[in-house]
XYZ file of C-alpha atoms in Angstrom:
751
model
C 78.186 59.675 168.442
C 81.749 58.963 167.502
C 83.714 55.873 166.557
C 87.225 54.738 165.855
C 89.266 51.643 165.163
C 92.093 49.886 166.907
C 92.303 51.838 170.176
C 90.950 50.268 173.359
C 88.518 52.463 175.277
C 88.619 53.105 179.015
C 85.234 51.688 179.962
C 83.697 50.066 176.908
C 81.774 46.820 176.614
C 83.500 44.133 174.564
C 81.110 42.360 172.183
C 80.538 40.854 168.745
C 77.955 41.895 166.118
C 75.026 39.495 165.621
C 72.765 41.255 163.109
C 71.784 44.721 161.892
C 68.098 45.471 162.454
C 67.865 48.919 160.845
C 70.116 51.329 158.966
C 69.418 54.839 157.653
C 71.894 55.640 154.879
C 71.107 59.350 155.117
C 72.284 59.945 158.678
C 73.970 56.607 159.479
C 71.554 55.797 162.320
C 71.899 52.094 163.128
C 69.982 49.592 165.253
C 71.895 46.325 165.754
C 72.083 43.298 168.019
C 75.330 42.416 169.792
C 76.513 39.570 172.011
C 78.762 40.059 175.025
C 80.330 37.965 177.766
C 80.182 40.883 180.141
C 77.514 41.335 182.770
C 74.387 43.111 181.564
C 71.871 45.076 183.670
C 69.086 43.026 185.210
C 66.473 44.811 183.083
C 68.107 43.555 179.860
C 67.088 40.143 178.525
C 70.313 38.138 178.351
C 69.115 35.212 176.245
C 67.353 35.618 172.904
C 67.291 33.522 169.735
C 69.681 31.050 171.320
C 72.272 33.686 172.190
C 73.410 34.444 175.720
C 74.363 38.020 176.485
C 72.325 39.402 173.581
C 71.430 43.102 173.674
C 70.284 45.817 171.306
C 72.379 48.898 170.568
C 71.571 52.134 168.755
C 74.019 54.665 167.348
C 75.586 56.038 164.194
C 77.394 53.795 161.685
C 77.710 50.920 164.157
C 79.872 48.082 162.760
C 77.810 44.977 162.137
C 80.138 42.521 160.384
C 80.128 39.030 161.823
C 83.456 37.965 163.329
C 84.627 41.426 164.366
C 85.491 42.248 167.973
C 83.925 45.563 168.906
C 84.088 47.699 172.013
C 81.025 49.888 172.552
C 80.848 52.792 174.980
C 77.577 54.428 175.946
C 74.697 54.232 178.397
C 71.550 52.180 178.877
C 68.229 53.843 178.043
C 64.697 52.526 178.386
C 62.845 53.011 175.125
C 59.477 52.058 173.641
C 60.804 48.638 172.607
C 62.666 47.939 175.848
C 66.157 48.642 177.137
C 68.747 49.665 174.534
C 72.418 50.584 174.692
C 72.852 54.103 173.290
C 76.369 54.128 171.837
C 78.456 57.290 172.094
C 81.718 55.745 170.912
C 82.874 52.461 169.397
C 86.197 50.720 168.759
C 86.894 47.892 166.323
C 89.863 45.884 167.496
C 92.403 44.958 164.867
C 92.322 41.129 164.808
C 95.337 38.871 165.339
C 93.852 35.458 164.491
C 93.473 34.195 160.942
C 89.704 33.941 161.280
C 89.561 37.454 162.692
C 91.708 38.831 159.863
C 89.392 37.160 157.317
C 86.372 38.764 158.958
C 88.112 42.146 159.103
C 89.204 42.105 155.444
C 85.773 41.041 154.150
C 83.868 43.507 156.380
C 82.161 46.674 155.216
C 85.042 48.585 156.784
C 87.220 47.728 153.793
C 85.890 48.168 150.266
C 87.144 45.932 147.454
C 87.687 42.666 149.361
C 84.926 40.073 149.495
C 84.818 36.854 151.568
C 86.389 34.671 148.821
C 89.297 37.077 148.170
C 89.837 37.510 151.908
C 90.086 33.741 152.331
C 92.659 33.412 149.520
C 94.786 36.241 150.974
C 94.783 34.802 154.501
C 95.483 31.261 153.185
C 98.613 32.653 151.532
C 99.925 34.986 154.243
C 98.220 33.864 157.463
C 98.801 36.114 160.490
C 101.245 38.229 158.435
C 98.428 39.392 156.133
C 98.059 42.888 157.576
C 101.857 43.337 157.555
C 101.926 42.384 153.853
C 99.118 44.803 153.078
C 100.969 47.587 154.851
C 104.513 46.922 153.635
C 104.571 44.477 150.688
C 101.245 44.867 148.864
C 102.753 43.748 145.528
C 102.952 40.216 147.038
C 99.162 39.974 146.619
C 99.662 39.725 142.848
C 100.863 36.142 143.444
C 97.312 35.187 144.411
C 95.175 33.854 141.582
C 92.506 36.301 140.528
C 94.228 39.439 141.854
C 95.235 41.597 138.914
C 96.995 44.960 139.111
C 93.671 46.785 138.822
C 92.152 44.538 141.515
C 95.171 45.178 143.749
C 94.734 48.902 143.259
C 91.089 48.586 144.326
C 92.052 46.514 147.398
C 94.763 48.956 148.475
C 92.449 51.902 148.003
C 89.876 50.251 150.283
C 92.482 49.273 152.877
C 94.132 52.688 152.907
C 90.730 54.328 153.217
C 90.023 52.075 156.197
C 93.311 52.905 157.932
C 92.843 56.586 157.119
C 89.360 56.445 158.603
C 90.777 54.744 161.671
C 93.353 57.479 162.240
C 90.778 60.208 161.635
C 88.345 58.611 164.031
C 90.999 58.350 166.729
C 91.805 62.032 166.313
C 88.249 63.354 166.018
C 86.299 60.973 168.276
C 86.660 63.228 171.367
C 84.863 66.017 169.505
C 81.700 64.058 168.768
C 82.130 63.890 164.972
C 80.157 60.986 163.538
C 81.712 58.332 161.318
C 79.563 59.540 158.400
C 81.074 63.020 158.671
C 84.529 61.535 159.090
C 83.968 59.681 155.814
C 83.213 63.039 154.151
C 86.469 64.466 155.528
C 88.406 61.433 154.263
C 86.808 61.769 150.826
C 87.621 65.482 150.628
C 91.273 65.422 151.753
C 92.260 61.875 150.765
C 95.270 60.160 152.347
C 96.561 63.441 153.810
C 93.355 64.014 155.825
C 94.808 63.322 159.283
C 97.899 65.501 158.898
C 95.827 68.343 157.382
C 93.232 68.293 160.162
C 95.907 68.053 162.887
C 97.888 70.941 161.451
C 94.930 73.241 160.878
C 91.520 72.014 162.091
C 89.901 75.050 160.479
C 90.419 73.419 157.109
C 87.406 71.298 158.041
C 85.418 74.339 156.868
C 86.286 73.260 153.316
C 84.213 70.086 153.743
C 80.536 70.199 152.820
C 78.428 70.363 155.984
C 81.170 71.923 158.162
C 80.568 75.642 158.673
C 82.749 77.918 160.772
C 80.414 77.789 163.772
C 80.634 73.973 163.732
C 84.400 73.797 163.325
C 85.348 76.666 165.657
C 84.762 74.876 168.988
C 86.442 71.711 167.625
C 89.511 73.648 166.510
C 89.745 75.671 169.723
C 89.469 72.527 171.839
C 91.921 70.556 169.663
C 94.733 73.106 169.544
C 93.696 75.656 172.138
C 93.462 78.461 169.588
C 93.355 81.961 170.998
C 90.439 84.119 169.909
C 92.653 86.258 167.666
C 94.804 83.473 166.217
C 95.407 84.318 162.530
C 94.354 80.803 161.416
C 91.007 81.248 163.184
C 90.465 84.713 161.693
C 91.379 83.520 158.195
C 88.918 80.629 158.500
C 86.182 83.093 159.453
C 86.993 85.323 156.468
C 86.943 82.319 154.106
C 83.548 81.341 155.536
C 82.249 84.873 154.999
C 83.435 84.906 151.375
C 81.909 81.476 150.676
C 78.651 82.610 152.255
C 78.660 85.729 150.052
C 79.184 83.641 146.907
C 76.238 81.510 148.016
C 74.182 84.711 148.077
C 75.243 85.461 144.504
C 78.016 87.978 145.239
C 81.405 87.885 143.560
C 82.978 90.303 146.063
C 82.433 92.156 149.327
C 83.720 95.527 150.435
C 86.017 95.937 153.430
C 83.324 96.977 155.904
C 81.070 94.047 154.964
C 83.917 91.610 155.641
C 84.772 93.276 158.952
C 81.148 93.201 160.107
C 80.448 89.622 159.042
C 83.770 88.179 160.237
C 83.542 90.094 163.522
C 80.126 88.578 164.268
C 81.471 85.081 163.628
C 84.688 85.472 165.580
C 83.030 87.036 168.605
C 79.948 84.834 168.703
C 81.001 83.103 171.916
C 81.582 86.435 173.681
C 84.721 84.946 175.175
C 87.462 87.101 176.731
C 89.760 88.584 174.176
C 87.375 90.002 171.587
C 88.806 89.976 168.058
C 89.409 93.522 166.849
C 88.906 94.987 163.386
C 92.657 95.535 163.272
C 93.330 91.815 163.727
C 90.816 90.971 160.998
C 92.446 93.513 158.647
C 95.918 92.081 159.327
C 94.759 88.513 158.633
C 92.944 89.673 155.490
C 96.060 91.436 154.214
C 98.049 88.259 154.782
C 95.455 86.304 152.775
C 95.981 88.779 149.920
C 99.764 89.206 149.907
C 101.049 85.910 151.336
C 98.409 83.189 150.969
C 97.020 84.531 147.660
C 93.520 83.452 148.668
C 91.984 86.913 148.329
C 92.301 89.659 145.736
C 91.663 93.328 146.378
C 90.623 95.167 143.216
C 89.551 98.802 143.346
C 88.175 98.470 146.884
C 86.410 95.171 146.198
C 87.568 91.947 147.895
C 87.233 88.722 145.889
C 88.291 85.140 146.460
C 91.098 84.452 144.003
C 88.857 81.956 142.198
C 86.026 84.471 141.791
C 88.343 87.248 140.598
C 90.020 85.006 138.027
C 86.623 83.825 136.780
C 85.227 87.345 136.349
C 88.384 88.731 134.778
C 89.028 85.649 132.623
C 85.460 85.505 131.308
C 85.511 89.227 130.478
C 88.860 88.984 128.697
C 87.812 85.934 126.674
C 84.484 87.503 125.742
C 86.250 90.610 124.437
C 88.752 88.482 122.519
C 85.947 86.495 120.867
C 84.009 89.685 120.089
C 86.964 91.308 118.306
C 87.454 88.519 115.777
C 87.744 89.911 112.252
C 86.117 88.895 108.957
C 83.159 87.122 110.588
C 80.378 89.088 108.873
C 78.345 87.136 106.291
C 75.515 88.380 104.057
C 72.605 85.986 104.581
C 69.755 87.965 102.921
C 69.224 85.430 100.139
C 69.517 82.384 102.398
C 67.159 83.905 104.973
C 64.491 84.496 102.313
C 64.989 80.958 101.014
C 64.634 79.366 104.466
C 61.465 81.372 105.175
C 59.962 80.165 101.896
C 60.939 76.578 102.637
C 59.509 76.731 106.171
C 56.434 78.647 104.917
C 56.989 81.093 107.746
C 57.630 84.815 107.530
C 59.538 86.081 110.545
C 58.707 89.396 112.163
C 61.167 92.296 111.897
C 62.842 91.729 115.263
C 63.367 88.035 114.595
C 65.006 88.789 111.235
C 67.138 91.460 112.888
C 68.304 88.934 115.511
C 69.326 86.390 112.866
C 71.131 88.999 110.752
C 73.015 90.121 113.870
C 74.182 86.549 114.574
C 75.884 86.316 111.171
C 77.335 89.835 111.293
C 79.092 89.391 114.651
C 81.174 86.634 116.247
C 79.339 87.029 119.572
C 75.712 88.068 119.984
C 72.838 88.016 122.474
C 69.127 87.413 121.884
C 66.726 88.067 124.762
C 62.975 88.042 125.154
C 60.148 86.671 127.238
C 57.839 83.741 126.445
C 56.148 83.688 123.070
C 58.723 85.957 121.427
C 59.964 83.349 118.968
C 63.375 82.505 120.468
C 63.028 78.827 119.545
C 62.051 79.676 115.957
C 65.113 81.903 115.677
C 67.383 79.077 116.878
C 65.939 76.729 114.236
C 66.512 79.333 111.514
C 70.105 80.010 112.679
C 70.870 76.287 112.415
C 69.273 76.059 108.954
C 71.212 79.079 107.663
C 74.518 77.808 109.073
C 73.977 74.488 107.307
C 73.257 76.330 104.054
C 76.448 78.345 104.443
C 78.624 75.335 105.230
C 77.311 71.797 105.304
C 80.546 70.657 106.976
C 80.235 73.135 109.833
C 79.899 71.696 113.336
C 77.062 73.066 115.477
C 76.646 72.828 119.256
C 73.392 73.492 121.092
C 73.756 73.622 124.851
C 71.958 74.739 128.002
C 72.819 74.971 131.723
C 70.522 72.155 132.937
C 69.358 68.757 131.796
C 65.737 69.902 131.462
C 66.698 72.954 129.419
C 68.877 70.786 127.200
C 66.043 68.322 126.664
C 63.565 71.069 125.835
C 66.063 72.581 123.400
C 66.303 69.231 121.633
C 62.516 68.713 121.595
C 61.758 72.169 120.169
C 64.530 72.308 117.563
C 64.908 68.638 116.673
C 68.683 69.156 116.928
C 70.857 67.288 119.489
C 71.823 69.329 122.541
C 74.208 68.969 125.499
C 74.423 70.515 128.940
C 77.119 73.179 129.136
C 78.821 71.081 131.814
C 79.181 68.156 129.443
C 80.194 70.365 126.518
C 83.145 71.838 128.427
C 84.129 68.673 130.331
C 82.727 69.419 133.789
C 81.550 66.588 136.013
C 80.072 66.639 139.507
C 77.823 68.948 141.472
C 77.860 72.693 141.142
C 80.731 74.118 143.144
C 82.437 70.738 143.398
C 83.052 69.980 139.743
C 86.028 68.258 138.294
C 87.064 69.895 135.048
C 88.533 67.771 132.309
C 89.720 70.886 130.542
C 89.176 70.938 126.829
C 91.574 73.269 125.051
C 88.813 74.248 122.649
C 85.460 72.931 121.567
C 85.542 71.895 117.885
C 82.181 73.459 116.936
C 81.941 76.385 114.513
C 78.605 77.644 115.843
C 77.676 77.474 119.533
C 74.149 78.391 120.651
C 73.559 78.657 124.407
C 69.942 78.661 125.613
C 68.683 79.796 129.039
C 71.864 81.834 129.471
C 70.362 83.700 132.442
C 71.023 80.526 134.469
C 74.776 80.576 133.774
C 76.902 81.693 136.750
C 80.319 83.342 136.636
C 82.344 80.163 137.121
C 80.513 78.276 134.383
C 80.691 81.268 132.017
C 84.454 81.468 132.484
C 84.899 77.824 131.527
C 82.474 78.074 128.606
C 84.119 81.127 127.027
C 87.617 79.687 127.506
C 86.611 76.613 125.465
C 85.270 78.490 122.407
C 87.734 78.195 119.536
C 88.959 81.100 117.434
C 86.714 81.506 114.402
C 83.631 80.115 116.109
C 80.361 82.019 116.408
C 78.818 82.274 119.900
C 75.100 83.007 120.303
C 73.591 83.442 123.766
C 69.816 83.225 124.125
C 67.729 83.823 127.232
C 65.235 85.871 129.174
C 66.942 88.655 131.120
C 63.921 89.000 133.430
C 64.122 85.471 134.836
C 65.779 84.450 138.101
C 69.497 85.012 138.355
C 71.819 82.024 138.372
C 72.054 79.941 141.537
C 75.818 80.481 141.554
C 77.473 83.910 141.924
C 77.262 86.692 139.385
C 74.578 88.016 137.073
C 76.284 87.059 133.826
C 73.528 87.423 131.229
C 72.256 90.769 132.452
C 75.807 92.113 132.884
C 76.752 91.139 129.320
C 73.688 93.006 128.057
C 74.418 96.027 130.265
C 78.064 96.167 129.150
C 77.082 97.673 125.797
C 79.913 95.729 124.148
C 78.017 92.638 122.944
C 75.389 93.202 120.213
C 71.903 92.539 121.650
C 68.496 92.003 120.068
C 65.518 92.404 122.403
C 62.452 90.534 121.175
C 59.447 92.503 122.333
C 56.759 91.353 119.887
C 54.712 88.298 120.766
C 54.969 85.656 118.086
C 52.966 82.736 119.480
C 49.550 82.054 118.050
C 48.280 82.112 121.596
C 49.875 85.539 121.977
C 46.694 86.977 123.404
C 46.784 84.488 126.298
C 46.471 85.868 129.768
C 49.693 84.127 130.858
C 51.866 86.159 128.509
C 50.058 89.455 129.099
C 50.265 88.969 132.880
C 53.965 88.075 132.632
C 54.508 91.391 130.838
C 52.560 93.217 133.576
C 54.675 91.551 136.275
C 57.841 92.765 134.528
C 56.450 96.297 134.273
C 55.646 96.379 138.020
C 51.897 96.480 137.341
C 49.521 94.966 139.892
C 46.387 94.811 137.719
C 46.751 91.162 136.717
C 43.897 89.606 134.740
C 42.344 86.476 136.260
C 40.386 84.126 134.005
C 40.242 80.450 133.033
C 43.913 80.399 132.017
C 45.171 82.437 134.976
C 43.220 81.589 138.127
C 43.516 82.605 141.770
C 42.427 80.527 144.771
C 42.563 82.327 148.157
C 44.212 80.482 151.054
C 44.435 81.572 154.693
C 47.863 80.056 155.405
C 50.357 77.399 154.259
C 48.253 74.525 155.638
C 45.138 75.777 153.851
C 47.162 76.343 150.656
C 48.511 72.773 150.756
C 44.987 71.360 151.131
C 43.710 73.406 148.178
C 46.734 72.472 146.045
C 45.872 68.835 146.709
C 42.299 69.347 145.457
C 43.397 71.317 142.387
C 46.133 68.804 141.566
C 43.717 65.864 141.664
C 41.240 67.741 139.442
C 43.899 68.739 136.907
C 45.312 65.209 136.786
C 41.857 63.866 135.864
C 41.486 66.481 133.141
C 44.950 65.580 131.828
C 44.234 61.818 132.038
C 46.602 61.297 134.951
C 49.679 62.667 133.220
C 52.033 64.030 135.895
C 54.271 65.505 133.182
C 51.462 67.874 132.230
C 50.718 69.216 135.724
C 53.617 70.667 137.720
C 53.501 72.185 141.196
C 56.123 74.886 141.771
C 56.958 76.647 145.021
C 59.248 79.612 145.759
C 60.489 77.738 148.866
C 61.693 74.171 149.337
C 61.697 73.667 153.113
C 60.252 74.946 156.392
C 56.628 75.296 155.256
C 53.710 73.019 154.380
C 53.546 74.845 151.059
C 57.222 74.229 150.242
C 58.177 71.788 147.504
C 59.476 69.121 149.953
C 56.207 68.939 151.910
C 54.074 69.186 148.758
C 56.096 66.371 147.153
C 55.339 64.059 150.062
C 51.629 64.894 149.895
C 51.243 64.631 146.117
C 53.168 61.371 145.880
C 50.533 59.733 148.097
C 47.882 60.818 145.574
C 49.701 59.672 142.464
C 51.646 56.687 143.752
C 50.459 55.471 147.189
C 52.138 52.637 149.065
C 50.979 49.235 147.827
C 51.252 46.026 149.761
C 53.755 43.618 148.314
C 55.600 46.262 146.294
C 59.152 47.002 147.444
C 60.399 50.442 148.438
C 63.918 51.857 148.467
C 64.969 54.194 151.281
C 67.954 56.460 150.757
C 68.630 59.084 153.371
C 65.354 60.783 154.225
C 63.715 59.882 150.898
C 61.758 56.700 150.165
C 61.185 55.718 146.538
C 58.513 53.511 144.960
C 58.077 51.966 141.546
C 56.609 54.524 139.073
C 57.682 57.492 141.214
C 58.370 60.713 139.325
C 61.929 61.684 140.277
C 64.556 64.318 139.451
C 68.331 63.924 139.238
C 70.179 66.485 141.403
C 73.758 65.895 140.233
C 75.506 65.807 136.865
C 77.075 62.631 135.562
C 78.015 61.230 132.169
C 74.497 60.063 131.325
C 72.029 62.337 133.113
C 72.186 65.947 134.224
C 71.105 67.944 137.232
C 67.410 68.685 136.651
C 66.592 65.667 134.443
C 63.222 64.101 135.345
C 62.570 60.371 135.105
C 60.394 57.530 136.378
C 61.350 54.656 138.699
C 61.201 51.438 136.657
C 61.734 48.872 139.394
C 63.199 48.210 142.832
C 64.822 44.884 143.655
C 67.285 43.053 145.868
C 70.535 41.671 144.473
C 73.355 40.185 146.535
C 71.761 41.576 149.685
C 71.732 45.134 148.300
C 68.712 47.257 147.402
C 68.909 48.470 143.805
C 66.704 50.773 141.761
C 66.474 51.569 138.038
C 65.232 54.919 136.744
C 64.223 55.698 133.158
C 65.216 59.236 132.103
C 64.097 58.779 128.499
C 66.096 58.520 125.273
C 67.431 55.123 126.338
C 69.023 56.534 129.504
C 68.366 54.037 132.297
C 70.329 54.688 135.476
C 70.973 52.249 138.328
C 71.117 53.390 141.955
C 72.341 51.031 144.636
C 74.057 50.660 147.969
C 73.942 52.903 150.981
C 75.704 55.906 149.528
C 73.768 59.101 148.840
C 71.562 58.918 145.723
C 71.336 62.241 143.856
C 67.561 61.883 143.457
C 64.453 63.570 144.786
C 60.737 63.401 144.002
C 59.529 65.708 141.253
C 55.750 66.031 141.702
C 56.573 69.445 143.141
C 59.805 71.388 142.734
C 61.264 74.785 143.532
C 60.883 77.584 141.006
C 64.682 77.635 140.670
C 64.721 73.956 139.650
C 61.993 74.577 137.048
C 64.090 76.998 134.981
C 64.519 75.841 131.429
C 61.313 73.770 131.551
C 57.748 74.285 130.353
C 54.537 72.589 131.490
C 50.953 72.771 130.228
C 49.663 73.481 133.765
C 51.521 75.153 136.654
C 50.163 75.261 140.222
C 51.875 77.910 142.333
C 51.506 78.804 146.041
C 52.089 82.503 146.810
C 51.946 83.257 150.534
C 53.161 85.985 152.920
C 55.198 83.370 154.831
C 57.522 83.049 151.802
C 58.901 86.520 152.653
C 62.376 86.841 151.078
C 61.340 84.684 148.120
C 58.508 87.018 147.170
C 60.447 88.623 144.343
C 59.429 89.796 140.909
C 61.819 87.632 138.927
C 60.876 84.487 140.902
C 57.157 85.118 140.332
C 57.777 85.931 136.660
C 59.867 82.780 136.176
C 57.163 80.593 137.749
C 54.379 82.116 135.633
C 56.342 81.773 132.388
C 56.864 78.019 132.930
C 53.178 77.509 132.018
C 51.962 77.051 128.436
C 48.211 76.732 128.978
C 47.223 77.421 132.568
C 48.540 79.105 135.749
C 46.739 78.319 139.012
C 47.841 80.476 141.962
C 46.950 79.507 145.538
C 47.478 81.942 148.362
C 47.273 85.663 148.983
C 46.924 88.615 146.591
C 48.943 90.599 149.127
C 51.836 88.167 148.592
C 51.436 88.517 144.821
C 51.595 92.308 145.123
C 54.699 92.098 147.311
C 56.415 89.840 144.783
C 55.652 92.191 141.876
C 56.902 95.241 143.803
C 60.137 93.583 144.987
C 63.030 93.770 142.543
C 66.320 92.339 143.878
C 67.979 91.717 140.552
C 70.494 94.538 140.898
C 71.718 93.712 144.401
C 74.480 91.250 143.528
C 78.063 92.434 143.909
C 79.514 91.954 140.446
C 81.654 94.038 138.099
C 81.468 91.806 135.060
C 79.974 94.509 132.810
C 82.551 97.017 134.049
C 85.409 94.586 133.345
C 84.129 93.865 129.819
C 84.007 97.617 129.035
C 87.404 98.269 130.616
C 89.167 95.482 128.717
C 87.488 96.450 125.439
C 88.637 100.076 125.881
C 92.191 98.993 126.698
C 92.366 96.724 123.642
C 90.993 99.463 121.398
C 93.485 102.016 122.765
C 96.324 99.573 122.183
C 95.104 99.068 118.633
C 95.074 102.817 118.019
C 98.659 103.127 119.274
C 99.791 100.271 117.053
C 98.062 101.801 114.040
């Protein structure tokens, strides 16, 4: 389905919108009624609700604003509810009458102009309105109520509309939907049309456009030859992006040749692309375009190389700060007396190390006293200097919240601390020269990827102390790199490994089994706190999870915060978190007559739903869990309020994508940084590539009181035996050592 504005089609049906029957904001699918003066097929009812020539159309992002003149192109199809016009292409004609211009300006096609403002503009300029908007927009300031900021909003909406029109005209022949065109417009801005015309392969930069999607469009648009350098470069960029998505910071030459060759020759068209052509294009990307970097046989994107090198250099610089050692023996004894708590030897060693070195690492599994150590570090710093500024931060909203709850000290997400906004990989960075804090403690550091680490280290001021806390055996970061483990392996940063259990429940089966998992031991102990329920397949597992969930909810008095279902997989299985979410929601919060629902994309929300934010913003962070307060209609728009706790109430409205999902079940990756009294975990052979030791370990260590595993002991054994942690292409540890050696050699020469 494609659409565009202002260009008359060859064989379309001229009509006017009557009403929109249905709209799916996720995929843009629209059902709407239209009226036409043209002859309709005999099977189609031509008079309904007082309208002659009324018919029903279905398509994507169909315009439905009253007063617009629309040309629809498609074909008639008989469906369950009668004959419908299936639209393949639409055109909105630019109006020439005053009434038409009013309708056009106040339509959903142009953001920022409502019916009242549209009327005032047309009253002032009449049929010249569109000319004024195009050529003399400052004239609109003469209209009462239009301020400079309002004018800016109007022009932004109008320019977006005209940009969309031009894009649609250009891309309509290739079957690109208006929703995807909107994504292109958002990504490239006002230059979108010229960029796409010049090099269609740049569409690969837009979320949802992979090389295999763009390739046929680009070849058809500009008749690219198979070995055109632009096509080859686009394939290489796709390969590098794909590798970063797998956690790699670089690929070697042969990996690039193999992967790019498969992409470029996927159509098996005449003129197969040779390795030589790929090498030539790659060399041009290194030496001319500066998009790739070759370092000691490893090929990085320029962004990835700068992040790895920059983070390593900054870490070494921070580590070499002089006169940072402080004797805290007396204060440590005093704080222990005050807290009536004697720390074990390793905990004391960790705290001493923090105040002897400017940068330090503390690692250990659950129950090793990491939280207690953080509280003591804060207390000692305050004793040393009451004026000192302290920052606690973590990679996700949940980890930040847990840090605050366990220490009683305010905490931020790392993103907020360094000025990052937006989703991972698409952030906008309001670069802070330095963070003002004197002591920075980072929790759940194993979740920090290379790009975030680079920004974090670059924001630490000279003279500040940096403490990184985490569990090196947990899942690697979602983004590329293996930062925490590489820092430990570098041998440059002082590390304390907490290996003595400190929790009172230290004899619990959860902790002992977690240790066995890490040691590649299969002899797990199953008891009341660590149970196993056999399941034949994913369907059987889902049914048993339902039973267990209902039972545990009753025991926990219906508290969904106390019982969390985790799954190694999100999609493509009945035991994945998406399918389990849908099932569990019907148990906890079934549909009730008379209560409104809010549909956004493929997700439908209800009042009291347990939900999770999936994108960072100023108020809530990716991973924060909240509850839907209410759903209501206002000015014809569905709106929803969600309570994320601590006075943070967020409003979601309109048809744009809401960064929300249900949270009755979640992926193991999303659970990092969180703890729950009870964890229910499917472990099945069908999970295959996700049956890994660190994923299983991470899931188990989310539980404080009870782990309930549903599935197959064979799958459990496979997970324990499978260790993929060392398979990421990264040289962060090597770079840290190299830079440290170079700095030390330089110092020796100077001395």
